Each structure stands twice: as structure tokens, then as C-alpha cells.
Amino acid sequence: FPYPTLFRSLGFILYGWAAERRLRMPLLDLLRERVFDPLGMAGVEGTPGERPDLALSRMGTGQEVRLAAKQGLVIPDLGPPPLGRAQDGNARFLAKIGETCGHAGLFGGARDLWRLGAEWLAPGRLLKSEGVAAALSSGEESGGRFALGWWRRSLRGSAGRSLSPSAFGFTGFAGNSFWIDPMGPKGVRIFVLLGSRIDPFLDINRWRRRFHTAASAQREASADGSS
């Protein structure tokens, strides 16, 4: 790959290619057929291009430049992407040859992510209960930071104290955050934060934790009838 990537990102990219080869269908078409359409996630697209309802990314690929330098490689900073294009360097590279990247490059709204989270909380349309249980328990005995495809909740990570220990989620380097909490104090909760990071070296997790705290407080206040 022209731009260094974390091991878990490389895994998602390779998984996407493996699915395409095995099922003989482009990854984006597979996602539409197997995930987006069954869950009603009609707003999710791959590299939609310029549209007035999309957020503009102002961040370049400086973090990838830094990772490359640690490996003795020199790569250019691509600068901020055009509107409707992924910020990630590998996703941009693959988009040039007509491929959807397995770990970045999809565009969608909070409602679409909520539908995905709702399926993980109450499987039936797409997932099976036993599959969800197996995925979320994967690596649990070893105390790993990851379930299958998800981060586990940690106090100093993006989740924070407002989420229960059973919460699981994922984040995007460009600023987004998506967490699902099946054991919240006032019932199940889904947290969707669609942000636009500017500084690649800023610790954005502290803002995600603040968001979870504020959203949890508002949820509890509404449940108690005080707001």
C-alpha cells in the first residue's frame, strides 16, 4: 500500500478483497445487497463526490506521513480531500482504480448508523443472536481491547466512564465515533458522533468522552421527566 496503515486497518482491507474474490461482486455492491438494503441504510454511499449535504474535511494525511517516516519511507501529504472523498490515503488511492476500500471511504448519516446499532442490539433482520454473542465475546477471556470488529469500552479510550463495561464501538480517524451500550443505567443506548477532525495529532478521544457524558446526562434527565 502506498500509505502505511495500522494492522487492524490492513485486516479490513484484505477482508474486503477476500469477500470480493470469493463472492465475485464489488465490495460496495456486496454491502448494499447484504447490509444497507436489509437494514434500510439508504443514505450510505461510497465516495459520492460533491454534494451540499456533505461535511468538508480540512485534514490532510500528516499522520500517515509521520508513520511512513518511522519506517524510513518518504511520502507526500495529500492535503485535505475534495468534498465527498475519503480523507484516508489508502482509500483515496484505491478509489482512483475504482475500488472501495475495506476500512474507510463510506459516507452516511447518524440515522443510518443508528439502524446498524439497533440491529446489533436486537438482531433479526440481518444478524443472528448467536453470531452477535460470539462476536462480542471474542477475545474476552484474554482481556483484549477488541471484540470481533469492535473496540471494547475503556475509561481512557473514546468511550469513557459514561458507558457500561459491556459497551462496544468503533471510531474513525477523521473524527467520527460510534458506540453501542446494551447495559446503560436507563436502558440500551446508541451514541453517534459525526465530527470533522482538523489536527491529526490532537487527542480527540477526550471530546468523545465529553460527548458521551453530556448525551448520557440528557438521556437520564429526559427519562426522569426533568427535561
XYZ file of C-alpha atoms in Angstrom:
227
model
C 0.000 0.000 0.000
C 1.302 3.496 -0.754
C 0.358 4.750 2.713
C 1.223 2.951 5.984
C -1.789 1.598 7.845
C -2.427 0.005 11.216
C -2.672 -3.779 11.340
C -6.408 -3.746 12.037
C -6.975 -1.439 9.040
C -4.942 -3.752 6.821
C -7.103 -6.630 8.050
C -10.293 -4.849 6.963
C -8.802 -4.051 3.537
C -7.757 -7.668 2.980
C -11.103 -8.939 4.236
C -12.872 -6.722 1.687
C -10.727 -8.072 -1.140
C -11.283 -11.658 0.026
C -15.064 -11.126 0.061
C -14.978 -9.648 -3.443
C -12.944 -12.547 -4.795
C -14.989 -15.244 -3.082
C -18.414 -13.797 -3.941
C -17.414 -12.274 -7.295
C -19.002 -8.916 -6.635
C -17.557 -5.438 -5.910
C -17.418 -4.663 -2.193
C -19.808 -1.709 -2.379
C -22.401 -3.828 -4.215
C -21.991 -6.556 -1.592
C -22.537 -4.057 1.203
C -25.678 -2.698 -0.450
C -27.117 -6.168 -1.008
C -26.120 -7.784 2.297
C -26.154 -4.864 4.768
C -27.511 -1.494 3.634
C -30.720 -2.637 1.925
C -31.797 -5.138 4.635
C -31.298 -2.505 7.356
C -32.762 0.419 5.410
C -29.455 2.307 5.347
C -30.333 4.064 2.099
C -28.177 7.105 2.847
C -24.822 5.263 2.873
C -22.664 5.718 -0.223
C -19.085 5.258 -1.329
C -17.259 8.422 -2.479
C -20.421 10.305 -3.531
C -18.499 13.349 -4.775
C -19.515 16.972 -4.262
C -22.889 17.405 -2.584
C -24.174 20.268 -0.435
C -25.245 17.945 2.411
C -21.746 16.528 2.997
C -19.198 17.786 5.528
C -15.914 19.110 4.166
C -12.750 17.526 5.613
C -9.966 20.029 6.351
C -7.343 17.484 7.410
C -4.547 16.144 5.242
C -2.572 12.927 5.652
C 0.098 14.254 8.019
C -0.326 11.339 10.407
C 0.351 8.883 7.577
C 3.443 10.878 6.619
C 4.673 10.524 10.201
C 4.002 6.771 10.261
C 5.858 6.367 6.985
C 8.869 8.287 8.322
C 9.091 5.839 11.234
C 9.510 3.088 8.647
C 12.147 5.011 6.702
C 9.709 5.965 3.939
C 9.050 9.379 2.447
C 5.538 10.037 1.135
C 3.748 13.318 0.341
C 0.994 14.824 2.435
C -2.044 14.685 0.162
C -3.678 17.645 1.862
C -7.419 17.811 2.561
C -9.550 15.669 0.233
C -12.118 17.057 -2.205
C -15.692 17.163 -0.932
C -17.242 13.707 -0.892
C -13.916 11.868 -0.929
C -12.237 9.937 1.871
C -9.507 11.561 3.985
C -7.572 8.282 4.293
C -4.625 7.937 1.903
C -5.182 4.280 1.006
C -8.890 4.854 0.427
C -8.043 7.702 -1.950
C -5.521 5.533 -3.780
C -7.944 2.641 -4.208
C -10.743 4.985 -5.312
C -8.541 6.056 -8.250
C -8.578 2.495 -9.562
C -12.290 2.089 -8.994
C -12.237 0.099 -5.753
C -13.947 0.694 -2.421
C -11.553 0.439 0.497
C -12.387 -2.124 3.179
C -11.668 0.210 6.099
C -12.543 3.772 5.034
C -14.421 5.802 2.460
C -18.126 5.298 3.138
C -20.391 8.294 3.690
C -23.644 8.227 5.648
C -25.706 9.941 8.312
C -26.410 9.415 12.002
C -29.754 7.731 11.305
C -28.057 5.080 9.146
C -25.546 4.285 11.884
C -28.366 4.151 14.428
C -30.065 1.460 12.331
C -26.845 -0.565 12.299
C -26.518 -0.202 16.070
C -30.151 -1.224 16.588
C -29.518 -4.458 14.676
C -26.607 -5.339 16.971
C -28.806 -4.689 19.998
C -31.803 -6.643 18.656
C -30.638 -8.919 15.815
C -33.175 -10.362 13.412
C -33.205 -8.668 10.019
C -29.535 -9.249 9.238
C -27.686 -10.776 12.170
C -28.319 -13.807 14.367
C -28.279 -13.615 18.162
C -25.697 -16.365 18.481
C -23.426 -14.628 15.961
C -23.639 -11.327 17.848
C -22.863 -13.071 21.126
C -19.879 -14.872 19.611
C -18.504 -11.682 18.054
C -18.799 -9.646 21.260
C -17.283 -12.362 23.443
C -14.327 -12.906 21.097
C -11.061 -12.301 22.965
C -12.889 -11.510 26.202
C -11.126 -14.174 28.276
C -7.710 -12.788 27.376
C -8.753 -9.265 28.343
C -8.080 -7.901 24.856
C -9.083 -4.409 23.795
C -11.050 -5.707 20.827
C -14.090 -7.871 20.211
C -14.611 -9.109 16.648
C -14.707 -5.866 14.667
C -15.273 -3.592 17.685
C -13.388 -1.764 20.389
C -14.227 -2.709 23.966
C -15.050 0.072 26.406
C -12.099 1.586 28.272
C -12.040 4.525 30.660
C -9.238 6.375 28.876
C -10.243 5.474 25.321
C -13.035 7.028 23.302
C -15.837 5.503 25.421
C -15.177 6.764 28.949
C -16.990 6.288 32.260
C -20.465 7.145 30.954
C -20.687 3.846 29.082
C -21.074 0.485 30.801
C -18.273 -2.146 30.689
C -20.327 -4.127 28.150
C -20.340 -1.267 25.603
C -18.679 -1.739 22.223
C -17.923 0.659 19.419
C -15.597 1.963 16.761
C -14.041 5.263 15.753
C -12.841 6.881 12.566
C -9.553 8.759 12.415
C -11.226 11.664 10.596
C -13.360 12.322 13.689
C -16.397 10.053 13.794
C -17.393 7.872 16.732
C -19.990 5.099 17.072
C -20.702 3.327 20.361
C -23.402 0.861 21.413
C -24.215 0.275 25.076
C -26.589 -2.640 25.811
C -26.407 -2.153 29.597
C -26.873 1.570 30.185
C -28.403 2.730 33.502
C -31.587 3.861 31.731
C -31.697 1.147 29.077
C -29.846 0.477 25.847
C -28.094 3.413 24.202
C -26.538 4.174 20.824
C -24.078 7.074 20.548
C -23.310 8.522 17.112
C -20.868 11.431 16.847
C -20.151 12.723 13.351
C -17.225 15.105 13.655
C -14.613 16.596 11.357
C -11.119 16.467 12.786
C -8.702 19.275 11.874
C -5.487 18.433 13.752
C -4.263 14.846 13.158
C -2.194 14.947 16.354
C -4.963 16.179 18.679
C -6.318 13.750 21.284
C -9.907 13.697 20.060
C -10.947 10.961 22.483
C -11.388 13.410 25.334
C -14.061 15.207 23.280
C -15.743 11.894 22.527
C -15.847 11.097 26.237
C -17.367 14.520 26.937
C -19.995 13.870 24.274
C -20.933 10.554 25.893
C -21.165 12.222 29.303
C -23.406 15.026 28.007
C -25.606 12.676 25.970
C -25.983 10.289 28.912
C -26.951 13.119 31.252
C -29.554 14.364 28.788
C -30.960 10.863 28.334
C -31.250 10.308 32.091
C -32.853 13.723 32.612
C -35.417 13.015 29.877
C -36.181 9.588 31.356
C -36.789 11.178 34.764
C -39.128 13.754 33.237
C -36.997 16.727 34.254
C -36.395 17.901 30.678
